[in-house]
C-alpha positions as a printed Julia matrix, in Angstrom:
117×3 Matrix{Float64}:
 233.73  180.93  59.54
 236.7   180.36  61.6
 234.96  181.55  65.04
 232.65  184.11  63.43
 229.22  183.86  64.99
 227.01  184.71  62.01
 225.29  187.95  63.44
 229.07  189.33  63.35
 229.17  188.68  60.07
 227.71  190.15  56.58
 227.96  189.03  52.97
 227.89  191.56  50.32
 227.38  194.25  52.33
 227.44  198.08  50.96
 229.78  196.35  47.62
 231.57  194.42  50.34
 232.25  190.95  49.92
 232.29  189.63  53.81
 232.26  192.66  56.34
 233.16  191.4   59.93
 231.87  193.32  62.83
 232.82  193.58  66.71
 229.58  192.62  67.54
 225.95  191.49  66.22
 224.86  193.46  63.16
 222.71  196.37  63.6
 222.09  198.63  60.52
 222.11  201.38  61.85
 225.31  201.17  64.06
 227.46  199.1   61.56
 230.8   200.0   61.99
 233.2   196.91  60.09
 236.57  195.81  61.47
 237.75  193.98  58.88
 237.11  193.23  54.97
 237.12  190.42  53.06
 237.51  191.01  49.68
 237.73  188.17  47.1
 238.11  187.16  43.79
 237.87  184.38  41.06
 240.41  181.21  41.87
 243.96  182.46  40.3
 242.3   185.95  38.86
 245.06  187.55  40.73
 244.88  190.03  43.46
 246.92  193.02  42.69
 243.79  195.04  41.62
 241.77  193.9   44.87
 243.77  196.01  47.06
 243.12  198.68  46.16
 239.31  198.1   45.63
 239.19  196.61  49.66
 241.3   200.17  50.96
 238.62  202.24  48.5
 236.19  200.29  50.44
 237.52  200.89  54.17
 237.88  204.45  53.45
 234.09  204.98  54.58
 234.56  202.64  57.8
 237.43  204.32  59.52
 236.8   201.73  62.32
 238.23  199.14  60.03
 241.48  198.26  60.81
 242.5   194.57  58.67
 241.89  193.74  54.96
 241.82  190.35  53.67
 242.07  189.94  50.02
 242.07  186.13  48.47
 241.19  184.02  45.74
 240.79  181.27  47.79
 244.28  179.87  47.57
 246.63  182.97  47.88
 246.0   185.4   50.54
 247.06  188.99  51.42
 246.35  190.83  54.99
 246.63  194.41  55.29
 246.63  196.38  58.38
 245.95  200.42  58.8
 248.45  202.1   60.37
 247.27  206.08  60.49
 246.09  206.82  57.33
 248.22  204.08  55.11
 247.72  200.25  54.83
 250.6   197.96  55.37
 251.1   194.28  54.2
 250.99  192.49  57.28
 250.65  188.9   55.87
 250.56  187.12  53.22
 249.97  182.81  52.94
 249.31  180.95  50.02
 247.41  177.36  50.69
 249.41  175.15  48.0
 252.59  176.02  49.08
 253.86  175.24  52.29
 253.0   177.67  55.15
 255.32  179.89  56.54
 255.95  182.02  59.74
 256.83  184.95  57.66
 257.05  186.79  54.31
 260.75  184.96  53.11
 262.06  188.09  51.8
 260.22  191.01  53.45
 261.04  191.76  56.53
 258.07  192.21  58.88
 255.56  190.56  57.34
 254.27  187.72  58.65
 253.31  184.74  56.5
 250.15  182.1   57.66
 249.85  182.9   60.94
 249.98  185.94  60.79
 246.62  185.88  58.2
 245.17  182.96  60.45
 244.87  185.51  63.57
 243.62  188.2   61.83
 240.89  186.1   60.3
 239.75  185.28  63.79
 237.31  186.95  65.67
């Protein structure tokens, strides 16, 4: 859970997978930060972007996407009205500080800190 105290956090919430919240859940004033969105082990994640930003569209307090199939994972952060790859780390291969070919996105660290609370 990396951190997460388990009242800021919900599984399968409104078609989310894990919806992470600034502070304990309360139904009526649930407002997530971030999204989780994941997917079978190597199913790919090109299609789960755009499912996790069709998600945060009805949460405009969200401001970090985290889409993963456990090994590879891609962090997205909301700048205005657009979402930006921030991040991106894959777990087999060896970690990096940042994306090797495009410039300004970070690589594990990067999806490390968003991931925490």
């Amino acid at each position: 859970a990396l951190g997460w105290p388990e009242q800021r956090i919900k599984i399968e919430w409104n078609d989310i997978d894990v919806a992470l919240f600034d502070r304990a859940y309360e139904p009526e004033k649930a407002q997530p930060i971030g999204i989780v969105e994941t997917k079978k082990l190597h199913a790919g994640l090109g299609y789960a972007e755009a499912q996790a930003q069709e998600y945060a569209k009805r949460w405009p307090t969200c401001s970090k996407i985290v889409v993963t199939d456990g090994v590879a994972y891609k962090l997205l952060g909301r700048d205005a009205q657009s979402w930006k790859l921030r991040g991106v780390m894959n777990i087999i291969r060896r970690p990096r500080r940042e994306h090797p070919y495009l410039q300004g996105v970070g690589g594990a660290e990067a999806v490390f800190r968003a991931l925490l609370p």
